[in-house]
Amino acid sequence: MNKKDLPKIALGAWSWGAGSAGGDQVFGNHLFENELKPVFEAAMKSGLNLWDTVAVYREGSSERILGNFIKGIDRKDAIISTKFIPQIASDSPDAMQEIATTSGTGSEINCWGVISNHETNEKIGFGDSTLVPVLSIVDPELMTTVPAKYTAYQGFDALFHNTEFMISKGVNIMSEALALSAIEHITKYLPVAVKDGKNLEAREHVAYSSTIAGMTMQLTSTTAQHSMEHAMSAYHHSLPHG
């Protein structure tokens, strides 16, 4: 899609639907599908067809409602900016494939990335369902040359990702089980990997913890502390993200 085809305004649908937590806990929204449909129809009629959404508390209410509305129109008439919607993930033969060479971000298994602009002191996260890889290779042998210092930085990034999920309001049965498993593995094996980068067993367990964190991001959102660090390292470029 060409940039000129995008409307100048994106309409946020993050808070659509109350979810099981109740409307007042999801950005204060208490509107439901029948009340939101006229909003969708009026926006589409006015040419505002770029919708920004994410299952903020992993309830999926916003994506479910928006998906129901889009079923009634031609798919190409609506543009979705979202964290993860498997139903509209790319079916292109050039779909994303990734090979992890570090253990920290977990981005090898989800759709998130970051762009840093040192001139403007900005560190901006971005994501789209088409960036979810169809194939992800996580081979600890490719990580044995990472220096000890950066192994520690990246390992703490993975550790804190999983810790964030445990303190997030959106933690659920599946994300809790995955995060706890990852925390257990990384606390045991990260010191070993830092001390001996050639230890494949340690590298494997740290890589597992990082990849699991990337998966769990799709189930439970990171917390405000994550975004705070983005703002800090945008101005202090040598600050380790982990």
PDB file of C-alpha atoms in Angstrom:
ATOM      1  CA  MET A   1       0.000   0.000   0.000  1.00  0.00           C
ATOM      2  CA  ASN A   2       1.305   3.445  -0.897  1.00  0.00           C
ATOM      3  CA  LYS A   3       1.638   6.066   1.789  1.00  0.00           C
ATOM      4  CA  LYS A   4      -0.676   8.346  -0.186  1.00  0.00           C
ATOM      5  CA  ASP A   5      -3.464   5.780   0.176  1.00  0.00           C
ATOM      6  CA  LEU A   6      -3.539   6.121   3.957  1.00  0.00           C
ATOM      7  CA  PRO A   7      -6.050   8.510   5.514  1.00  0.00           C
ATOM      8  CA  LYS A   8      -4.613  11.363   7.572  1.00  0.00           C
ATOM      9  CA  ILE A   9      -6.416  10.175  10.703  1.00  0.00           C
ATOM     10  CA  ALA A  10      -6.308   6.779  12.423  1.00  0.00           C
ATOM     11  CA  LEU A  11      -9.261   5.960  14.646  1.00  0.00           C
ATOM     12  CA  GLY A  12      -8.396   4.201  17.898  1.00  0.00           C
ATOM     13  CA  ALA A  13     -10.553   1.216  18.822  1.00  0.00           C
ATOM     14  CA  TRP A  14      -8.406   0.004  21.722  1.00  0.00           C
ATOM     15  CA  SER A  15     -11.073   0.516  24.338  1.00  0.00           C
ATOM     16  CA  TRP A  16     -14.030  -0.879  22.425  1.00  0.00           C
ATOM     17  CA  GLY A  17     -16.015  -3.306  24.517  1.00  0.00           C
ATOM     18  CA  ALA A  18     -16.002  -3.643  28.280  1.00  0.00           C
ATOM     19  CA  GLY A  19     -14.423  -7.094  28.555  1.00  0.00           C
ATOM     20  CA  SER A  20     -14.734  -9.310  31.599  1.00  0.00           C
ATOM     21  CA  ALA A  21     -13.005  -6.709  33.788  1.00  0.00           C
ATOM     22  CA  GLY A  22     -15.871  -4.279  33.273  1.00  0.00           C
ATOM     23  CA  GLY A  23     -15.995  -1.055  31.294  1.00  0.00           C
ATOM     24  CA  ASP A  24     -14.613   1.232  33.960  1.00  0.00           C
ATOM     25  CA  GLN A  25     -11.370  -0.773  34.045  1.00  0.00           C
ATOM     26  CA  VAL A  26     -10.779  -0.687  30.306  1.00  0.00           C
ATOM     27  CA  PHE A  27     -10.093   2.988  29.651  1.00  0.00           C
ATOM     28  CA  GLY A  28     -13.503   3.784  31.100  1.00  0.00           C
ATOM     29  CA  ASN A  29     -15.399   2.486  28.059  1.00  0.00           C
ATOM     30  CA  HIS A  30     -18.813   0.944  28.619  1.00  0.00           C
ATOM     31  CA  LEU A  31     -20.108   0.886  25.038  1.00  0.00           C
ATOM     32  CA  PHE A  32     -20.957  -2.364  23.290  1.00  0.00           C
ATOM     33  CA  GLU A  33     -21.181  -3.576  19.708  1.00  0.00           C
ATOM     34  CA  ASN A  34     -24.657  -2.316  18.886  1.00  0.00           C
ATOM     35  CA  GLU A  35     -23.728   1.163  20.105  1.00  0.00           C
ATOM     36  CA  LEU A  36     -20.380   1.243  18.301  1.00  0.00           C
ATOM     37  CA  LYS A  37     -21.582   0.072  14.891  1.00  0.00           C
ATOM     38  CA  PRO A  38     -23.050   3.486  13.910  1.00  0.00           C
ATOM     39  CA  VAL A  39     -19.662   5.029  14.765  1.00  0.00           C
ATOM     40  CA  PHE A  40     -17.894   2.554  12.487  1.00  0.00           C
ATOM     41  CA  GLU A  41     -20.356   3.085   9.647  1.00  0.00           C
ATOM     42  CA  ALA A  42     -20.180   6.884   9.878  1.00  0.00           C
ATOM     43  CA  ALA A  43     -16.373   6.813   9.873  1.00  0.00           C
ATOM     44  CA  MET A  44     -16.184   4.502   6.860  1.00  0.00           C
ATOM     45  CA  LYS A  45     -18.684   6.638   4.984  1.00  0.00           C
ATOM     46  CA  SER A  46     -16.449   9.664   5.629  1.00  0.00           C
ATOM     47  CA  GLY A  47     -13.373   7.889   4.291  1.00  0.00           C
ATOM     48  CA  LEU A  48     -11.843   7.243   7.718  1.00  0.00           C
ATOM     49  CA  ASN A  49     -10.935   3.601   7.210  1.00  0.00           C
ATOM     50  CA  LEU A  50      -7.678   3.277   9.207  1.00  0.00           C
ATOM     51  CA  TRP A  51      -8.400   1.534  12.512  1.00  0.00           C
ATOM     52  CA  ASP A  52      -5.859   1.184  15.306  1.00  0.00           C
ATOM     53  CA  THR A  53      -6.585  -1.596  17.772  1.00  0.00           C
ATOM     54  CA  VAL A  54      -4.968  -3.951  20.246  1.00  0.00           C
ATOM     55  CA  ALA A  55      -6.286  -6.469  22.762  1.00  0.00           C
ATOM     56  CA  VAL A  56      -5.019  -4.289  25.611  1.00  0.00           C
ATOM     57  CA  TYR A  57      -5.974  -6.549  28.473  1.00  0.00           C
ATOM     58  CA  ARG A  58      -5.869  -9.683  26.345  1.00  0.00           C
ATOM     59  CA  GLU A  59      -9.654  -9.781  26.346  1.00  0.00           C
ATOM     60  CA  GLY A  60      -9.792  -9.257  22.595  1.00  0.00           C
ATOM     61  CA  SER A  61     -13.011  -7.223  22.818  1.00  0.00           C
ATOM     62  CA  SER A  62     -11.873  -4.441  20.473  1.00  0.00           C
ATOM     63  CA  GLU A  63     -10.574  -6.805  17.809  1.00  0.00           C
ATOM     64  CA  ARG A  64     -13.644  -9.031  18.054  1.00  0.00           C
ATOM     65  CA  ILE A  65     -16.033  -6.096  17.608  1.00  0.00           C
ATOM     66  CA  LEU A  66     -14.003  -4.523  14.808  1.00  0.00           C
ATOM     67  CA  GLY A  67     -13.739  -7.914  13.106  1.00  0.00           C
ATOM     68  CA  ASN A  68     -17.505  -8.323  13.165  1.00  0.00           C
ATOM     69  CA  PHE A  69     -17.951  -4.916  11.528  1.00  0.00           C
ATOM     70  CA  ILE A  70     -15.368  -5.635   8.827  1.00  0.00           C
ATOM     71  CA  LYS A  71     -17.076  -8.907   7.894  1.00  0.00           C
ATOM     72  CA  GLY A  72     -19.821  -6.858   6.274  1.00  0.00           C
ATOM     73  CA  ILE A  73     -17.528  -4.938   3.901  1.00  0.00           C
ATOM     74  CA  ASP A  74     -14.890  -5.661   1.279  1.00  0.00           C
ATOM     75  CA  ARG A  75     -11.673  -6.528   3.141  1.00  0.00           C
ATOM     76  CA  LYS A  76      -9.576  -4.094   1.081  1.00  0.00           C
ATOM     77  CA  ASP A  77     -11.781  -1.199   2.159  1.00  0.00           C
ATOM     78  CA  ALA A  78     -10.539  -1.303   5.766  1.00  0.00           C
ATOM     79  CA  ILE A  79      -6.966  -0.810   6.978  1.00  0.00           C
ATOM     80  CA  ILE A  80      -6.051  -2.349  10.334  1.00  0.00           C
ATOM     81  CA  SER A  81      -3.117  -1.371  12.518  1.00  0.00           C
ATOM     82  CA  THR A  82      -2.985  -3.944  15.273  1.00  0.00           C
ATOM     83  CA  LYS A  83      -0.802  -5.945  17.608  1.00  0.00           C
ATOM     84  CA  PHE A  84      -1.998  -9.360  16.504  1.00  0.00           C
ATOM     85  CA  ILE A  85      -4.915 -10.627  14.455  1.00  0.00           C
ATOM     86  CA  PRO A  86      -4.102 -14.124  13.183  1.00  0.00           C
ATOM     87  CA  GLN A  87      -7.156 -14.131  10.898  1.00  0.00           C
ATOM     88  CA  ILE A  88      -5.676 -11.395   8.689  1.00  0.00           C
ATOM     89  CA  ALA A  89      -1.978 -12.284   9.010  1.00  0.00           C
ATOM     90  CA  SER A  90      -0.036 -12.141   5.790  1.00  0.00           C
ATOM     91  CA  ASP A  91      -0.412 -15.078   3.398  1.00  0.00           C
ATOM     92  CA  SER A  92       2.285 -13.672   1.112  1.00  0.00           C
ATOM     93  CA  PRO A  93       5.049 -16.025  -0.099  1.00  0.00           C
ATOM     94  CA  ASP A  94       7.417 -13.344   1.226  1.00  0.00           C
ATOM     95  CA  ALA A  95       5.976 -13.494   4.748  1.00  0.00           C
ATOM     96  CA  MET A  96       8.353 -12.719   7.613  1.00  0.00           C
ATOM     97  CA  GLN A  97      10.905 -15.363   8.614  1.00  0.00           C
ATOM     98  CA  GLU A  98      13.348 -14.707  11.444  1.00  0.00           C
ATOM     99  CA  ILE A  99      16.552 -16.113  12.945  1.00  0.00           C
ATOM    100  CA  ALA A 100      17.395 -15.023  16.478  1.00  0.00           C
ATOM    101  CA  THR A 101      21.062 -14.226  17.196  1.00  0.00           C
ATOM    102  CA  THR A 102      20.492 -12.798  20.694  1.00  0.00           C
ATOM    103  CA  SER A 103      18.270 -13.634  23.675  1.00  0.00           C
ATOM    104  CA  GLY A 104      16.384 -10.588  24.905  1.00  0.00           C
ATOM    105  CA  THR A 105      13.653  -8.973  22.863  1.00  0.00           C
ATOM    106  CA  GLY A 106      11.542 -11.976  21.918  1.00  0.00           C
ATOM    107  CA  SER A 107      10.720 -10.179  18.658  1.00  0.00           C
ATOM    108  CA  GLU A 108      11.579 -13.312  16.686  1.00  0.00           C
ATOM    109  CA  ILE A 109       8.152 -14.671  17.572  1.00  0.00           C
ATOM    110  CA  ASN A 110       5.878 -11.625  17.633  1.00  0.00           C
ATOM    111  CA  CYS A 111       5.101  -8.526  15.589  1.00  0.00           C
ATOM    112  CA  TRP A 112       6.836  -5.848  17.683  1.00  0.00           C
ATOM    113  CA  GLY A 113       9.852  -3.719  16.856  1.00  0.00           C
ATOM    114  CA  VAL A 114      11.438  -0.402  17.789  1.00  0.00           C
ATOM    115  CA  ILE A 115      12.827   2.481  15.720  1.00  0.00           C
ATOM    116  CA  SER A 116      15.275   4.885  17.387  1.00  0.00           C
ATOM    117  CA  ASN A 117      15.968   8.377  16.071  1.00  0.00           C
ATOM    118  CA  HIS A 118      19.001   9.826  17.839  1.00  0.00           C
ATOM    119  CA  GLU A 119      18.571  13.216  16.190  1.00  0.00           C
ATOM    120  CA  THR A 120      15.109  13.742  17.657  1.00  0.00           C
ATOM    121  CA  ASN A 121      15.629  11.636  20.805  1.00  0.00           C
ATOM    122  CA  GLU A 122      12.760   9.324  19.954  1.00  0.00           C
ATOM    123  CA  LYS A 123      12.414   5.586  20.518  1.00  0.00           C
ATOM    124  CA  ILE A 124       9.145   4.464  19.021  1.00  0.00           C
ATOM    125  CA  GLY A 125       7.592   1.030  19.176  1.00  0.00           C
ATOM    126  CA  PHE A 126       5.650  -0.296  16.196  1.00  0.00           C
ATOM    127  CA  GLY A 127       3.857  -3.470  15.245  1.00  0.00           C
ATOM    128  CA  ASP A 128       1.632  -5.042  12.636  1.00  0.00           C
ATOM    129  CA  SER A 129       0.124  -8.491  12.201  1.00  0.00           C
ATOM    130  CA  THR A 130       2.024  -8.973   8.913  1.00  0.00           C
ATOM    131  CA  LEU A 131       5.279  -8.862  10.916  1.00  0.00           C
ATOM    132  CA  VAL A 132       4.408 -12.034  12.820  1.00  0.00           C
ATOM    133  CA  PRO A 133       6.936 -14.533  11.393  1.00  0.00           C
ATOM    134  CA  VAL A 134       5.716 -17.722   9.769  1.00  0.00           C
ATOM    135  CA  LEU A 135       9.040 -19.327  10.698  1.00  0.00           C
ATOM    136  CA  SER A 136      11.351 -18.511  13.595  1.00  0.00           C
ATOM    137  CA  ILE A 137      14.695 -20.252  14.100  1.00  0.00           C
ATOM    138  CA  VAL A 138      16.110 -20.036  17.632  1.00  0.00           C
ATOM    139  CA  ASP A 139      19.509 -21.741  17.661  1.00  0.00           C
ATOM    140  CA  PRO A 140      21.699 -21.219  20.769  1.00  0.00           C
ATOM    141  CA  GLU A 141      24.811 -22.005  18.705  1.00  0.00           C
ATOM    142  CA  LEU A 142      24.308 -18.661  16.946  1.00  0.00           C
ATOM    143  CA  MET A 143      24.493 -16.839  20.306  1.00  0.00           C
ATOM    144  CA  THR A 144      27.764 -18.158  21.711  1.00  0.00           C
ATOM    145  CA  THR A 145      29.808 -15.166  20.511  1.00  0.00           C
ATOM    146  CA  VAL A 146      27.671 -12.526  22.260  1.00  0.00           C
ATOM    147  CA  PRO A 147      29.974 -10.833  24.835  1.00  0.00           C
ATOM    148  CA  ALA A 148      29.245 -11.414  28.522  1.00  0.00           C
ATOM    149  CA  LYS A 149      28.112  -7.826  29.134  1.00  0.00           C
ATOM    150  CA  TYR A 150      25.537  -7.917  26.365  1.00  0.00           C
ATOM    151  CA  THR A 151      24.448 -11.413  27.327  1.00  0.00           C
ATOM    152  CA  ALA A 152      23.610  -9.978  30.749  1.00  0.00           C
ATOM    153  CA  TYR A 153      21.823  -6.918  29.321  1.00  0.00           C
ATOM    154  CA  GLN A 154      19.739  -9.028  26.930  1.00  0.00           C
ATOM    155  CA  GLY A 155      19.047 -11.631  29.593  1.00  0.00           C
ATOM    156  CA  PHE A 156      17.707  -9.011  31.983  1.00  0.00           C
ATOM    157  CA  ASP A 157      15.503  -7.708  29.180  1.00  0.00           C
ATOM    158  CA  ALA A 158      13.968 -11.172  28.824  1.00  0.00           C
ATOM    159  CA  LEU A 159      13.716 -11.541  32.603  1.00  0.00           C
ATOM    160  CA  PHE A 160      11.918  -8.257  33.029  1.00  0.00           C
ATOM    161  CA  HIS A 161       9.559  -8.968  30.137  1.00  0.00           C
ATOM    162  CA  ASN A 162       8.358 -12.052  31.978  1.00  0.00           C
ATOM    163  CA  THR A 163       8.262 -10.202  35.295  1.00  0.00           C
ATOM    164  CA  GLU A 164       6.131  -7.484  33.706  1.00  0.00           C
ATOM    165  CA  PHE A 165       3.552 -10.048  32.651  1.00  0.00           C
ATOM    166  CA  MET A 166       3.245 -11.247  36.232  1.00  0.00           C
ATOM    167  CA  ILE A 167       2.468  -7.732  37.529  1.00  0.00           C
ATOM    168  CA  SER A 168       0.300  -6.752  34.571  1.00  0.00           C
ATOM    169  CA  LYS A 169      -3.448  -6.356  35.024  1.00  0.00           C
ATOM    170  CA  GLY A 170      -3.844  -8.550  31.974  1.00  0.00           C
ATOM    171  CA  VAL A 171      -2.099 -11.627  33.346  1.00  0.00           C
ATOM    172  CA  ASN A 172      -4.086 -14.786  32.659  1.00  0.00           C
ATOM    173  CA  ILE A 173      -3.771 -18.537  33.207  1.00  0.00           C
ATOM    174  CA  MET A 174      -1.706 -19.178  30.093  1.00  0.00           C
ATOM    175  CA  SER A 175       0.578 -16.136  30.320  1.00  0.00           C
ATOM    176  CA  GLU A 176       1.228 -16.785  34.017  1.00  0.00           C
ATOM    177  CA  ALA A 177       2.325 -20.370  33.360  1.00  0.00           C
ATOM    178  CA  LEU A 178       4.640 -19.339  30.510  1.00  0.00           C
ATOM    179  CA  ALA A 179       6.135 -16.378  32.373  1.00  0.00           C
ATOM    180  CA  LEU A 180       6.837 -18.382  35.524  1.00  0.00           C
ATOM    181  CA  SER A 181       8.548 -21.084  33.490  1.00  0.00           C
ATOM    182  CA  ALA A 182      10.713 -18.522  31.703  1.00  0.00           C
ATOM    183  CA  ILE A 183      11.629 -16.747  34.958  1.00  0.00           C
ATOM    184  CA  GLU A 184      12.703 -20.056  36.486  1.00  0.00           C
ATOM    185  CA  HIS A 185      14.933 -20.938  33.545  1.00  0.00           C
ATOM    186  CA  ILE A 186      16.534 -17.532  33.119  1.00  0.00           C
ATOM    187  CA  THR A 187      17.337 -17.012  36.789  1.00  0.00           C
ATOM    188  CA  LYS A 188      19.077 -20.388  36.854  1.00  0.00           C
ATOM    189  CA  TYR A 189      20.936 -20.236  33.560  1.00  0.00           C
ATOM    190  CA  LEU A 190      21.659 -16.563  32.807  1.00  0.00           C
ATOM    191  CA  PRO A 191      24.564 -16.384  35.319  1.00  0.00           C
ATOM    192  CA  VAL A 192      26.037 -19.499  33.677  1.00  0.00           C
ATOM    193  CA  ALA A 193      25.715 -18.024  30.172  1.00  0.00           C
ATOM    194  CA  VAL A 194      27.335 -14.773  31.302  1.00  0.00           C
ATOM    195  CA  LYS A 195      30.243 -16.643  32.871  1.00  0.00           C
ATOM    196  CA  ASP A 196      30.672 -19.091  29.981  1.00  0.00           C
ATOM    197  CA  GLY A 197      29.200 -17.952  26.682  1.00  0.00           C
ATOM    198  CA  LYS A 198      30.090 -21.260  25.020  1.00  0.00           C
ATOM    199  CA  ASN A 199      27.880 -23.250  27.403  1.00  0.00           C
ATOM    200  CA  LEU A 200      25.171 -24.424  25.015  1.00  0.00           C
ATOM    201  CA  GLU A 201      22.880 -25.725  27.746  1.00  0.00           C
ATOM    202  CA  ALA A 202      22.803 -22.303  29.416  1.00  0.00           C
ATOM    203  CA  ARG A 203      22.382 -20.513  26.081  1.00  0.00           C
ATOM    204  CA  GLU A 204      19.484 -22.809  25.200  1.00  0.00           C
ATOM    205  CA  HIS A 205      17.595 -22.109  28.416  1.00  0.00           C
ATOM    206  CA  VAL A 206      18.146 -18.346  28.185  1.00  0.00           C
ATOM    207  CA  ALA A 207      16.992 -18.406  24.538  1.00  0.00           C
ATOM    208  CA  TYR A 208      13.919 -20.360  25.583  1.00  0.00           C
ATOM    209  CA  SER A 209      13.081 -17.738  28.215  1.00  0.00           C
ATOM    210  CA  SER A 210      13.464 -14.892  25.721  1.00  0.00           C
ATOM    211  CA  THR A 211      11.330 -16.566  23.047  1.00  0.00           C
ATOM    212  CA  ILE A 212       8.655 -17.467  25.581  1.00  0.00           C
ATOM    213  CA  ALA A 213       8.550 -13.793  26.609  1.00  0.00           C
ATOM    214  CA  GLY A 214       7.922 -12.825  22.991  1.00  0.00           C
ATOM    215  CA  MET A 215       5.041 -15.290  22.886  1.00  0.00           C
ATOM    216  CA  THR A 216       3.626 -14.096  26.199  1.00  0.00           C
ATOM    217  CA  MET A 217       3.589 -10.493  24.938  1.00  0.00           C
ATOM    218  CA  GLN A 218       0.820 -11.619  22.624  1.00  0.00           C
ATOM    219  CA  LEU A 219      -1.160 -12.860  25.618  1.00  0.00           C
ATOM    220  CA  THR A 220      -0.447 -10.174  28.216  1.00  0.00           C
ATOM    221  CA  SER A 221       0.704  -6.610  27.647  1.00  0.00           C
ATOM    222  CA  THR A 222       3.917  -5.165  29.024  1.00  0.00           C
ATOM    223  CA  THR A 223       3.591  -2.485  31.703  1.00  0.00           C
ATOM    224  CA  ALA A 224       4.158   1.269  31.902  1.00  0.00           C
ATOM    225  CA  GLN A 225       7.729   0.701  33.094  1.00  0.00           C
ATOM    226  CA  HIS A 226       8.532  -0.702  29.648  1.00  0.00           C
ATOM    227  CA  SER A 227       7.458   2.501  27.925  1.00  0.00           C
ATOM    228  CA  MET A 228       9.239   4.604  30.535  1.00  0.00           C
ATOM    229  CA  GLU A 229      12.524   2.934  29.626  1.00  0.00           C
ATOM    230  CA  HIS A 230      11.927   3.697  25.957  1.00  0.00           C
ATOM    231  CA  ALA A 231      11.652   7.364  26.839  1.00  0.00           C
ATOM    232  CA  MET A 232      14.788   7.203  28.998  1.00  0.00           C
ATOM    233  CA  SER A 233      16.989   5.438  26.457  1.00  0.00           C
ATOM    234  CA  ALA A 234      15.714   7.743  23.720  1.00  0.00           C
ATOM    235  CA  TYR A 235      17.687  10.500  25.476  1.00  0.00           C
ATOM    236  CA  HIS A 236      20.419   8.318  26.985  1.00  0.00           C
ATOM    237  CA  HIS A 237      21.498   6.133  24.084  1.00  0.00           C
ATOM    238  CA  SER A 238      23.917   3.967  26.059  1.00  0.00           C
ATOM    239  CA  LEU A 239      21.305   2.969  28.618  1.00  0.00           C
ATOM    240  CA  PRO A 240      20.710  -0.813  28.387  1.00  0.00           C
ATOM    241  CA  HIS A 241      17.081  -1.597  27.685  1.00  0.00           C
ATOM    242  CA  GLY A 242      17.142  -4.636  29.973  1.00  0.00           C
TER     243      GLY A 242
END
